[in-house]
XYZ file of N, CA and C in Angstrom:
774
model
N 112.125 66.344 82.483
C 111.025 67.179 82.035
C 111.458 68.146 80.939
N 110.619 68.264 79.910
C 110.879 69.231 78.839
C 109.583 69.963 78.547
N 109.647 71.270 78.552
C 108.434 72.057 78.335
C 108.705 73.196 77.364
N 107.663 73.546 76.602
C 107.676 74.793 75.849
C 106.479 75.587 76.356
N 106.769 76.721 76.963
C 105.702 77.572 77.480
C 105.469 78.747 76.559
N 104.196 79.079 76.350
C 103.828 80.218 75.506
C 103.030 81.197 76.361
N 103.527 82.435 76.508
C 102.898 83.399 77.406
C 102.538 84.690 76.668
N 101.336 84.749 76.089
C 100.923 85.974 75.399
C 100.279 86.959 76.382
N 100.438 88.268 76.107
C 99.777 89.279 76.940
C 99.649 90.590 76.183
N 98.600 91.328 76.544
C 98.390 92.659 75.972
C 98.181 93.638 77.115
N 98.876 94.771 77.056
C 98.668 95.819 78.052
C 98.174 97.070 77.344
N 96.913 97.433 77.620
C 96.339 98.642 77.025
C 97.063 99.884 77.552
N 97.387 99.846 78.851
C 98.057 100.995 79.470
C 99.406 101.280 78.819
N 100.114 100.221 78.443
C 101.434 100.392 77.823
C 101.383 100.327 76.303
N 100.189 100.082 75.757
C 100.008 99.901 74.324
C 101.041 98.902 73.791
N 101.050 97.716 74.407
C 102.047 96.714 74.042
C 101.424 95.326 73.973
N 101.850 94.580 72.952
C 101.387 93.213 72.747
C 102.619 92.325 72.618
N 102.732 91.308 73.472
C 103.908 90.435 73.425
C 103.514 88.972 73.591
N 104.439 88.121 73.184
C 104.359 86.701 73.522
C 105.751 86.263 73.936
N 105.834 85.601 75.071
C 107.120 85.034 75.484
C 107.099 83.538 75.250
N 108.160 83.034 74.658
C 108.342 81.600 74.448
C 109.452 81.146 75.396
N 109.154 80.160 76.221
C 110.142 79.654 77.178
C 110.333 78.169 76.984
N 111.576 77.737 76.834
C 111.842 76.301 76.867
C 112.462 75.994 78.216
N 112.015 74.892 78.793
C 112.555 74.453 80.071
C 112.981 73.005 79.923
N 114.286 72.776 80.018
C 114.839 71.422 79.908
C 115.593 71.109 81.194
N 115.142 70.079 81.879
C 115.814 69.655 83.101
C 117.098 68.933 82.704
N 118.249 69.534 83.017
C 119.518 68.927 82.636
C 119.982 67.960 83.718
N 120.357 66.778 83.277
C 120.801 65.775 84.247
C 122.182 66.145 84.811
N 123.060 66.598 83.961
C 124.394 66.977 84.428
C 124.562 68.477 84.235
N 125.617 69.021 84.859
C 125.877 70.445 84.694
C 126.093 70.740 83.217
N 125.175 71.522 82.664
C 125.235 71.815 81.247
C 125.624 73.272 81.064
N 126.274 73.573 79.941
C 126.624 74.973 79.659
C 125.365 75.739 79.232
N 124.333 74.993 78.839
C 123.073 75.604 78.408
C 122.156 75.751 79.625
N 121.600 76.960 79.858
C 120.725 77.131 81.018
C 119.445 76.300 80.922
N 118.855 75.983 82.066
C 117.636 75.163 82.096
C 116.464 75.892 81.434
N 116.406 77.208 81.657
C 115.343 78.017 81.053
C 115.932 78.899 79.965
N 115.323 78.893 78.786
C 115.726 79.822 77.725
C 114.461 80.483 77.204
N 114.551 81.768 76.931
C 113.329 82.491 76.581
C 113.570 83.559 75.534
N 112.527 83.820 74.757
C 112.524 84.861 73.738
C 111.211 85.616 73.857
N 111.272 86.942 73.775
C 110.050 87.750 73.794
C 109.848 88.385 72.418
N 108.653 88.206 71.860
C 108.277 88.846 70.596
C 107.382 90.040 70.927
N 107.764 91.212 70.433
C 106.985 92.439 70.671
C 106.282 92.848 69.376
N 104.955 92.961 69.447
C 104.150 93.306 68.274
C 103.598 94.725 68.369
N 103.263 95.294 67.225
C 102.562 96.573 67.176
C 101.070 96.270 67.332
N 100.446 96.742 68.446
C 99.040 96.388 68.673
C 98.084 96.999 67.646
N 98.524 98.040 66.924
C 97.622 98.685 65.971
C 97.487 97.908 64.666
N 98.551 97.152 64.302
C 98.460 96.419 63.034
C 98.985 94.980 63.080
N 99.460 94.555 64.245
C 99.887 93.165 64.401
C 101.257 92.821 63.865
N 102.011 93.832 63.398
C 103.332 93.508 62.849
C 104.364 93.325 63.971
N 105.348 92.476 63.703
C 106.401 92.195 64.674
C 107.396 93.349 64.697
N 107.576 93.962 65.874
C 108.486 95.103 66.001
C 109.866 94.700 66.492
N 109.923 93.690 67.362
C 111.224 93.327 67.937
C 111.225 91.906 68.485
N 112.415 91.311 68.465
C 112.656 90.030 69.126
C 113.677 90.325 70.222
N 113.302 90.047 71.470
C 114.160 90.399 72.598
C 114.627 89.161 73.359
N 115.773 89.312 74.010
C 116.305 88.234 74.843
C 115.389 88.058 76.051
N 114.589 87.020 76.022
C 113.622 86.801 77.084
C 114.238 86.343 78.390
N 115.452 85.781 78.310
C 116.096 85.302 79.534
C 116.476 86.469 80.441
N 117.019 87.525 79.846
C 117.382 88.718 80.613
C 116.128 89.378 81.183
N 115.106 89.515 80.347
C 113.845 90.128 80.789
C 113.224 89.315 81.924
N 113.194 87.997 81.776
C 112.626 87.133 82.816
C 113.390 87.279 84.130
N 114.715 87.234 84.040
C 115.541 87.322 85.251
C 115.329 88.652 85.967
N 115.324 89.742 85.195
C 115.217 91.073 85.806
C 113.808 91.371 86.306
N 112.789 91.003 85.535
C 111.427 91.316 85.987
C 111.028 90.465 87.186
N 111.509 89.229 87.237
C 111.190 88.373 88.378
C 111.806 88.939 89.658
N 113.064 89.349 89.560
C 113.753 89.931 90.714
C 113.105 91.246 91.135
N 112.652 92.023 90.153
C 112.001 93.305 90.454
C 110.699 93.086 91.222
N 109.931 92.069 90.834
C 108.671 91.776 91.520
C 108.947 91.283 92.942
N 109.961 90.432 93.107
C 110.353 89.990 94.452
C 110.753 91.186 95.319
N 111.443 92.136 94.702
C 111.884 93.324 95.443
C 110.700 94.169 95.902
N 109.676 94.281 95.053
C 108.463 95.016 95.428
C 107.782 94.313 96.605
N 107.661 92.996 96.510
C 107.054 92.221 97.600
C 107.848 92.402 98.895
N 109.164 92.377 98.767
C 110.040 92.498 99.939
C 109.914 93.877 100.580
N 109.847 94.901 99.752
C 109.687 96.276 100.250
C 108.429 96.384 101.109
N 107.364 95.708 100.690
C 106.083 95.762 101.390
C 106.023 94.835 102.606
N 106.696 93.684 102.540
C 106.458 92.611 103.504
C 107.602 92.309 104.472
N 108.799 92.837 104.208
C 109.922 92.466 105.081
C 109.810 93.149 106.445
N 110.449 92.534 107.480
C 110.418 93.153 108.811
C 111.119 94.515 108.812
N 110.745 95.339 109.793
C 111.231 96.727 109.844
C 112.753 96.830 109.881
N 113.409 95.965 110.649
C 114.870 96.049 110.754
C 115.512 94.805 110.152
N 115.477 94.724 108.840
C 116.007 93.550 108.147
C 117.500 93.723 107.901
N 118.280 92.810 108.449
C 119.741 92.926 108.334
C 120.390 91.778 107.574
N 119.745 90.587 107.621
C 120.361 89.403 107.018
C 119.533 88.904 105.836
N 120.175 88.813 104.671
C 119.547 88.283 103.461
C 120.123 86.906 103.182
N 119.243 85.966 102.856
C 119.675 84.611 102.536
C 119.144 84.219 101.160
N 120.018 83.694 100.316
C 119.615 83.224 98.992
C 119.878 81.727 98.906
N 118.831 80.970 98.596
C 118.981 79.527 98.388
C 118.905 79.280 96.889
N 120.005 78.814 96.316
C 120.130 78.670 94.866
C 121.210 79.614 94.369
N 121.875 79.250 93.271
C 122.973 80.084 92.773
C 122.947 80.217 91.248
N 121.749 80.097 90.682
C 121.611 80.210 89.232
C 121.351 81.636 88.780
N 120.804 81.772 87.572
C 120.542 83.073 86.960
C 119.702 83.975 87.873
N 118.656 83.409 88.468
C 117.768 84.201 89.314
C 118.457 84.658 90.601
N 119.401 83.887 91.091
C 120.151 84.307 92.282
C 120.920 85.595 91.978
N 121.543 85.651 90.806
C 122.307 86.840 90.411
C 121.400 88.059 90.234
N 120.286 87.882 89.522
C 119.407 89.032 89.266
C 118.768 89.527 90.561
N 118.403 88.613 91.451
C 117.841 89.016 92.743
C 118.895 89.749 93.579
N 120.100 89.200 93.622
C 121.173 89.827 94.391
C 121.399 91.269 93.928
N 121.492 91.455 92.614
C 121.769 92.791 92.067
C 120.738 93.816 92.498
N 119.468 93.500 92.323
C 118.434 94.482 92.630
C 118.246 94.662 94.143
N 118.428 93.575 94.906
C 118.288 93.680 96.358
C 119.422 94.511 96.964
N 120.611 94.417 96.397
C 121.731 95.229 96.878
C 121.519 96.706 96.537
N 120.862 96.939 95.405
C 120.593 98.299 94.958
C 119.524 98.970 95.821
N 118.507 98.210 96.223
C 117.356 98.792 96.904
C 117.395 98.728 98.417
N 118.082 97.732 98.973
C 118.061 97.536 100.420
C 119.459 97.585 101.014
N 119.530 97.748 102.326
C 120.833 97.758 103.005
C 120.892 96.599 103.996
N 121.380 95.475 103.535
C 121.571 94.315 104.408
C 123.003 94.329 104.934
N 123.162 93.949 106.194
C 124.504 93.891 106.785
C 125.224 92.611 106.406
N 124.430 91.593 106.090
C 125.012 90.282 105.798
C 124.210 89.583 104.709
N 124.931 88.950 103.778
C 124.276 88.165 102.731
C 124.851 86.753 102.772
N 123.951 85.770 102.772
C 124.385 84.366 102.806
C 123.819 83.632 101.597
N 124.561 82.637 101.147
C 124.070 81.827 100.029
C 124.316 80.349 100.305
N 123.370 79.549 99.860
C 123.547 78.090 99.876
C 123.109 77.566 98.524
N 123.825 76.578 98.024
C 123.446 75.911 96.787
C 123.763 74.432 96.922
N 122.927 73.589 96.298
C 123.111 72.138 96.360
C 124.516 71.750 95.902
N 124.971 72.346 94.804
C 126.351 72.154 94.354
C 127.160 73.320 94.902
N 127.977 73.036 95.914
C 128.655 74.112 96.650
C 129.550 74.981 95.754
N 130.186 74.357 94.758
C 131.117 75.123 93.911
C 130.407 76.282 93.193
N 129.112 76.096 92.872
C 128.372 77.187 92.228
C 128.094 78.337 93.195
N 127.923 78.016 94.471
C 127.753 79.048 95.498
C 129.053 79.816 95.698
N 130.156 79.082 95.680
C 131.480 79.708 95.814
C 131.743 80.636 94.623
N 131.398 80.158 93.438
C 131.557 80.952 92.218
C 130.715 82.226 92.299
N 129.478 82.076 92.794
C 128.583 83.226 92.968
C 129.226 84.252 93.898
N 129.689 83.790 95.052
C 130.265 84.687 96.066
C 131.490 85.430 95.540
N 132.272 84.768 94.691
C 133.485 85.411 94.192
C 133.219 86.329 92.998
N 132.062 86.181 92.350
C 131.820 86.990 91.145
C 130.910 88.196 91.363
N 130.222 88.267 92.517
C 129.402 89.454 92.770
C 130.228 90.514 93.494
N 129.677 91.735 93.538
C 130.452 92.858 94.056
C 130.659 92.897 95.569
N 129.622 92.523 96.322
C 129.734 92.634 97.773
C 130.158 91.347 98.446
N 130.343 91.389 99.782
C 130.700 90.175 100.515
C 129.502 89.234 100.677
N 129.714 87.979 100.333
C 128.662 86.959 100.467
C 129.253 85.758 101.203
N 128.539 85.305 102.213
C 128.990 84.157 103.001
C 128.404 82.881 102.423
N 129.273 81.940 102.048
C 128.813 80.655 101.516
C 128.544 79.709 102.680
N 127.331 79.182 102.748
C 126.949 78.279 103.840
C 126.940 76.835 103.365
N 127.302 75.930 104.261
C 127.395 74.525 103.858
C 126.064 73.797 103.958
N 125.075 74.413 104.625
C 123.735 73.809 104.637
C 122.693 74.902 104.489
N 121.522 74.513 103.986
C 120.424 75.466 103.849
C 120.010 75.976 105.227
N 120.015 75.093 106.212
C 119.615 75.483 107.562
C 120.531 76.566 108.123
N 121.827 76.393 107.915
C 122.808 77.385 108.369
C 122.545 78.737 107.712
N 122.240 78.708 106.418
C 122.002 79.948 105.674
C 120.750 80.666 106.149
N 119.725 79.892 106.484
C 118.405 80.425 106.798
C 118.277 80.922 108.238
N 118.994 80.260 109.166
C 118.846 80.564 110.584
C 119.141 82.032 110.882
N 118.130 82.726 111.410
C 118.287 84.135 111.757
C 118.123 85.103 110.605
N 117.877 84.601 109.394
C 117.736 85.500 108.236
C 116.402 86.241 108.285
N 116.421 87.507 107.891
C 115.214 88.346 107.879
C 114.469 88.225 106.559
N 115.240 88.090 105.475
C 114.653 87.931 104.145
C 115.308 86.721 103.489
N 114.488 85.825 102.975
C 114.972 84.599 102.345
C 114.439 84.543 100.914
N 115.314 84.223 99.972
C 114.910 84.070 98.569
C 115.192 82.627 98.176
N 114.169 81.911 97.680
C 114.408 80.550 97.191
C 114.319 80.541 95.669
N 115.454 80.277 95.038
C 115.536 80.248 93.569
C 116.252 78.960 93.165
N 115.635 77.837 93.523
C 116.279 76.539 93.308
C 115.528 75.709 92.273
N 116.117 74.591 91.938
C 115.489 73.617 91.044
C 114.893 72.473 91.866
N 114.677 72.709 93.156
C 114.181 71.663 94.054
C 112.791 71.190 93.640
N 112.554 69.885 93.834
C 111.230 69.327 93.581
C 110.580 68.865 94.892
N 111.383 68.807 95.948
C 110.883 68.532 97.298
C 111.441 69.603 98.230
N 110.792 69.853 99.388
C 111.173 71.003 100.212
C 112.653 71.071 100.603
N 113.187 72.276 100.513
C 114.561 72.556 100.964
C 114.542 73.603 102.078
N 113.378 74.227 102.294
C 113.237 75.244 103.337
C 112.135 74.804 104.297
N 112.472 74.763 105.579
C 111.548 74.224 106.580
C 111.153 75.290 107.599
N 109.871 75.270 107.949
C 109.298 76.279 108.829
C 110.000 76.415 110.161
N 110.481 75.302 110.719
C 111.087 75.420 112.043
C 112.482 76.050 112.008
N 113.022 76.295 110.817
C 114.294 77.026 110.702
C 114.078 78.537 110.661
N 112.880 78.924 110.244
C 112.649 80.322 109.864
C 112.350 81.211 111.061
N 113.069 82.326 111.121
C 112.880 83.321 112.177
C 111.464 83.905 112.089
N 110.739 83.974 113.210
C 109.396 84.573 113.168
C 109.456 86.011 112.641
N 108.547 86.349 111.729
C 108.540 87.693 111.155
C 109.357 87.830 109.887
N 110.079 86.764 109.526
C 110.897 86.813 108.302
C 109.987 86.901 107.070
N 110.572 87.352 105.972
C 109.849 87.371 104.695
C 110.545 86.439 103.715
N 109.760 85.592 103.044
C 110.305 84.639 102.069
C 109.772 84.941 100.678
N 110.675 85.049 99.710
C 110.294 85.129 98.299
C 110.536 83.743 97.710
N 109.464 83.015 97.401
C 109.580 81.667 96.857
C 109.408 81.739 95.337
N 110.512 81.521 94.624
C 110.534 81.779 93.177
C 110.631 80.494 92.350
N 111.244 79.452 92.908
C 111.378 78.192 92.170
C 110.087 77.383 92.233
N 110.191 76.071 91.982
C 109.063 75.136 92.091
C 107.805 75.650 91.382
N 107.912 75.736 90.073
C 106.818 76.307 89.268
C 105.904 75.252 88.647
N 105.918 74.051 89.205
C 105.043 72.989 88.713
C 104.118 72.540 89.845
N 102.945 72.002 89.524
C 101.990 71.621 90.579
C 102.464 70.507 91.510
N 103.498 69.759 91.087
C 103.994 68.668 91.941
C 105.377 68.953 92.529
N 105.878 70.164 92.376
C 107.189 70.537 92.918
C 107.033 71.415 94.145
N 107.988 71.285 95.063
C 107.973 72.065 96.306
C 109.349 72.662 96.577
N 109.367 73.798 97.266
C 110.601 74.317 97.873
C 110.398 74.496 99.384
N 109.150 74.762 99.792
C 108.822 75.072 101.182
C 107.992 73.930 101.779
N 108.182 73.660 103.067
C 107.416 72.575 103.677
C 106.044 73.059 104.152
N 105.189 72.108 104.527
C 103.825 72.431 104.956
C 103.800 73.379 106.140
N 104.705 73.154 107.091
C 104.720 73.979 108.295
C 104.922 75.454 107.953
N 105.873 75.723 107.074
C 106.132 77.100 106.671
C 104.950 77.679 105.902
N 104.399 76.888 104.985
C 103.273 77.354 104.172
C 102.048 77.667 105.029
N 101.819 76.833 106.059
C 100.609 76.993 106.867
C 100.749 78.027 107.975
N 101.984 78.282 108.433
C 102.187 79.200 109.556
C 102.692 80.570 109.130
N 102.528 80.884 107.854
C 102.908 82.218 107.390
C 101.730 82.808 106.611
N 101.775 84.114 106.413
C 100.740 84.776 105.627
C 101.178 84.700 104.167
N 100.312 84.134 103.329
C 100.686 83.831 101.955
C 100.180 84.871 100.957
N 101.131 85.432 100.222
C 100.839 86.378 99.147
C 101.270 85.735 97.830
N 100.542 86.002 96.758
C 100.875 85.443 95.444
C 100.808 86.543 94.392
N 101.353 86.281 93.200
C 101.188 87.267 92.122
C 99.821 87.086 91.475
N 99.412 85.824 91.306
C 98.117 85.521 90.717
C 97.496 84.335 91.437
N 96.312 84.550 92.016
C 95.592 83.463 92.703
C 95.371 82.289 91.757
N 94.863 82.608 90.572
C 94.524 81.592 89.578
C 95.738 80.736 89.229
N 96.875 81.392 88.973
C 98.100 80.663 88.620
C 98.590 79.829 89.797
N 98.581 80.406 90.986
C 99.082 79.702 92.173
C 98.304 78.416 92.435
N 96.995 78.478 92.220
C 96.139 77.328 92.510
C 96.214 76.231 91.445
N 96.823 76.529 90.295
C 96.976 75.499 89.267
C 98.426 75.106 89.029
N 99.381 75.986 89.387
C 100.783 75.747 89.036
C 101.736 75.537 90.201
N 101.401 76.028 91.382
C 102.355 75.993 92.489
C 102.139 74.802 93.414
N 103.078 73.877 93.382
C 103.017 72.731 94.284
C 103.004 73.145 95.743
N 103.776 74.187 96.071
C 103.818 74.664 97.458
C 102.439 75.089 97.948
N 101.666 75.729 97.085
C 100.328 76.190 97.460
C 99.324 75.041 97.408
N 99.337 74.284 96.315
C 98.357 73.216 96.099
C 98.501 72.098 97.139
N 99.721 71.600 97.312
C 99.929 70.422 98.157
C 99.825 70.732 99.651
N 100.141 71.954 100.044
C 100.040 72.333 101.462
C 98.619 72.743 101.828
N 97.810 73.029 100.793
C 96.452 73.556 100.973
C 96.455 74.847 101.795
N 97.535 75.581 101.721
C 97.638 76.838 102.462
C 96.655 77.855 101.877
N 96.166 78.705 102.729
C 95.197 79.708 102.299
C 95.922 80.934 101.755
N 95.524 81.385 100.580
C 96.114 82.596 100.000
C 95.466 83.807 100.663
N 96.299 84.661 101.254
C 95.766 85.853 101.923
C 95.489 86.973 100.922
N 96.410 87.178 99.978
C 96.229 88.275 99.031
C 97.122 88.127 97.820
N 96.731 88.772 96.734
C 97.631 88.967 95.594
C 98.447 90.216 95.874
N 99.654 90.255 95.345
C 100.523 91.421 95.533
C 99.838 92.693 95.035
N 99.100 92.576 93.933
C 98.368 93.715 93.379
C 97.358 94.301 94.346
N 96.750 93.443 95.165
C 95.767 93.922 96.148
C 96.441 94.743 97.243
N 97.669 94.374 97.578
C 98.424 95.146 98.573
C 98.834 96.493 97.962
N 99.273 96.453 96.701
C 99.704 97.681 96.024
C 98.558 98.672 95.841
N 97.349 98.160 95.571
C 96.242 99.108 95.384
C 95.465 99.387 96.673
N 95.969 98.848 97.801
C 95.417 99.214 99.104
C 94.191 98.450 99.565
N 93.800 97.383 98.839
C 92.608 96.641 99.264
C 92.929 95.554 100.285
N 94.214 95.178 100.395
C 94.637 94.218 101.421
C 95.878 94.765 102.125
N 95.998 94.535 103.463
C 97.172 95.021 104.190
C 98.417 94.173 103.930
N 99.593 94.747 104.174
C 100.849 94.037 103.916
C 101.276 93.094 105.047
N 101.023 93.465 106.309
C 101.382 92.656 107.482
C 102.874 92.303 107.586
N 103.764 93.309 107.522
C 105.203 93.016 107.590
C 105.665 92.436 108.930
N 104.851 92.607 109.983
C 105.239 92.074 111.299
C 105.048 90.559 111.393
N 104.306 89.988 110.454
C 104.070 88.539 110.432
C 105.148 87.842 109.590
N 105.213 86.521 109.733
C 106.051 85.736 108.821
C 105.283 85.662 107.501
N 105.910 86.129 106.426
C 105.206 86.232 105.141
C 105.931 85.448 104.052
N 105.125 84.865 103.164
C 105.660 84.183 101.987
C 105.053 84.838 100.755
N 105.914 85.245 99.812
C 105.428 85.683 98.503
C 105.774 84.591 97.504
N 104.744 83.917 96.977
C 104.964 82.870 95.972
C 104.859 83.497 94.589
N 105.992 83.555 93.912
C 106.082 84.204 92.602
C 106.111 83.153 91.499
N 105.156 83.234 90.599
C 105.165 82.346 89.428
C 105.465 83.123 88.155
N 105.290 84.438 88.220
C 105.515 85.272 87.044
C 104.252 85.429 86.235
N 104.064 86.621 85.685
C 102.883 86.895 84.869
C 103.333 87.451 83.524
N 102.639 87.045 82.475
C 103.016 87.447 81.116
C 103.047 88.971 80.961
N 102.143 89.653 81.674
C 102.081 91.112 81.533
C 103.358 91.776 82.062
N 104.043 91.119 83.015
C 105.322 91.656 83.509
C 106.360 91.661 82.383
N 106.336 90.616 81.552
C 107.239 90.556 80.396
C 106.877 91.628 79.374
N 105.572 91.846 79.211
C 105.090 92.851 78.255
C 105.594 94.239 78.627
N 105.387 94.594 79.877
C 105.809 95.916 80.361
C 107.322 96.066 80.251
N 108.053 95.014 80.643
C 109.516 95.061 80.587
C 110.021 95.177 79.150
N 109.433 94.380 78.250
C 109.855 94.394 76.845
C 109.597 95.755 76.205
N 108.444 96.350 76.498
C 108.100 97.660 75.951
C 109.063 98.719 76.475
N 109.404 98.597 77.746
C 110.361 99.523 78.376
C 111.729 99.446 77.685
N 112.194 98.223 77.442
C 113.475 98.010 76.758
C 113.405 98.557 75.328
N 112.310 98.253 74.629
C 112.154 98.702 73.242
C 112.122 100.225 73.148
N 111.350 100.856 74.048
C 111.252 102.326 74.044
C 112.594 102.980 74.345
N 113.345 102.401 75.284
C 114.688 102.944 75.602
C 115.623 102.823 74.400
N 115.540 101.676 73.715
C 116.362 101.451 72.530
C 115.963 102.421 71.409
N 114.650 102.586 71.209
C 114.148 103.507 70.150
C 114.596 104.942 70.407
N 114.553 105.339 71.664
C 114.949 106.711 72.018
C 116.418 106.952 71.715
N 117.230 105.901 71.843
C 118.669 106.013 71.586
C 119.010 105.988 70.100
N 118.030 105.555 69.267
C 118.282 105.477 67.825
C 117.507 106.572 67.084
């Protein structure tokens, strides 16, 4: 699969206009080039001129992890001690960094299809990370689970998941790709970033026919409850406005320094 994604957005609140360009190339072998590469163009909304070209890969990695962290803050069980990460790519690193900063987990576990990448991850991050030889081993008893894989068929199964756990499902961004099985999708409370996007882009949502309980925004503005005592899934596809806000934040910080 090869894709070029174009994600334009305007935020009146931030007075920012951006477009993110993302290329996604499925690499057959381990490539030195990442599967996703991105660039963010920041425009002046008053006259349309280009103000900056930003590294979209860093922005994507950080904003995605930040949104997962917000979902986790709202939806994770009260006494969350074990964090599990499935996948060991760019998003695994960005999620790990922000989750370590915001939460206090007693144990962190990782599983990756190619074990050497999980080992590399564990040795290059700051805290102790346990490398698991199977996804099931990593998931069993975990309070918070993050799926950041390139899986096209389920790698996380409902009967492994501890009742009350919270799952951030970040991979499987195509309508025919899955990371989670039907049992997990149907027996958990489902939160999404965008209903519209989830119903057209997320294989996990479309193929399981799971009912969307709420958008994350509805929980943040108080129109829907969080239900942290339930088993919860946050399906993250990413929204262009998240890139806009992040890019403007980076640009403003840079401008202030110059």
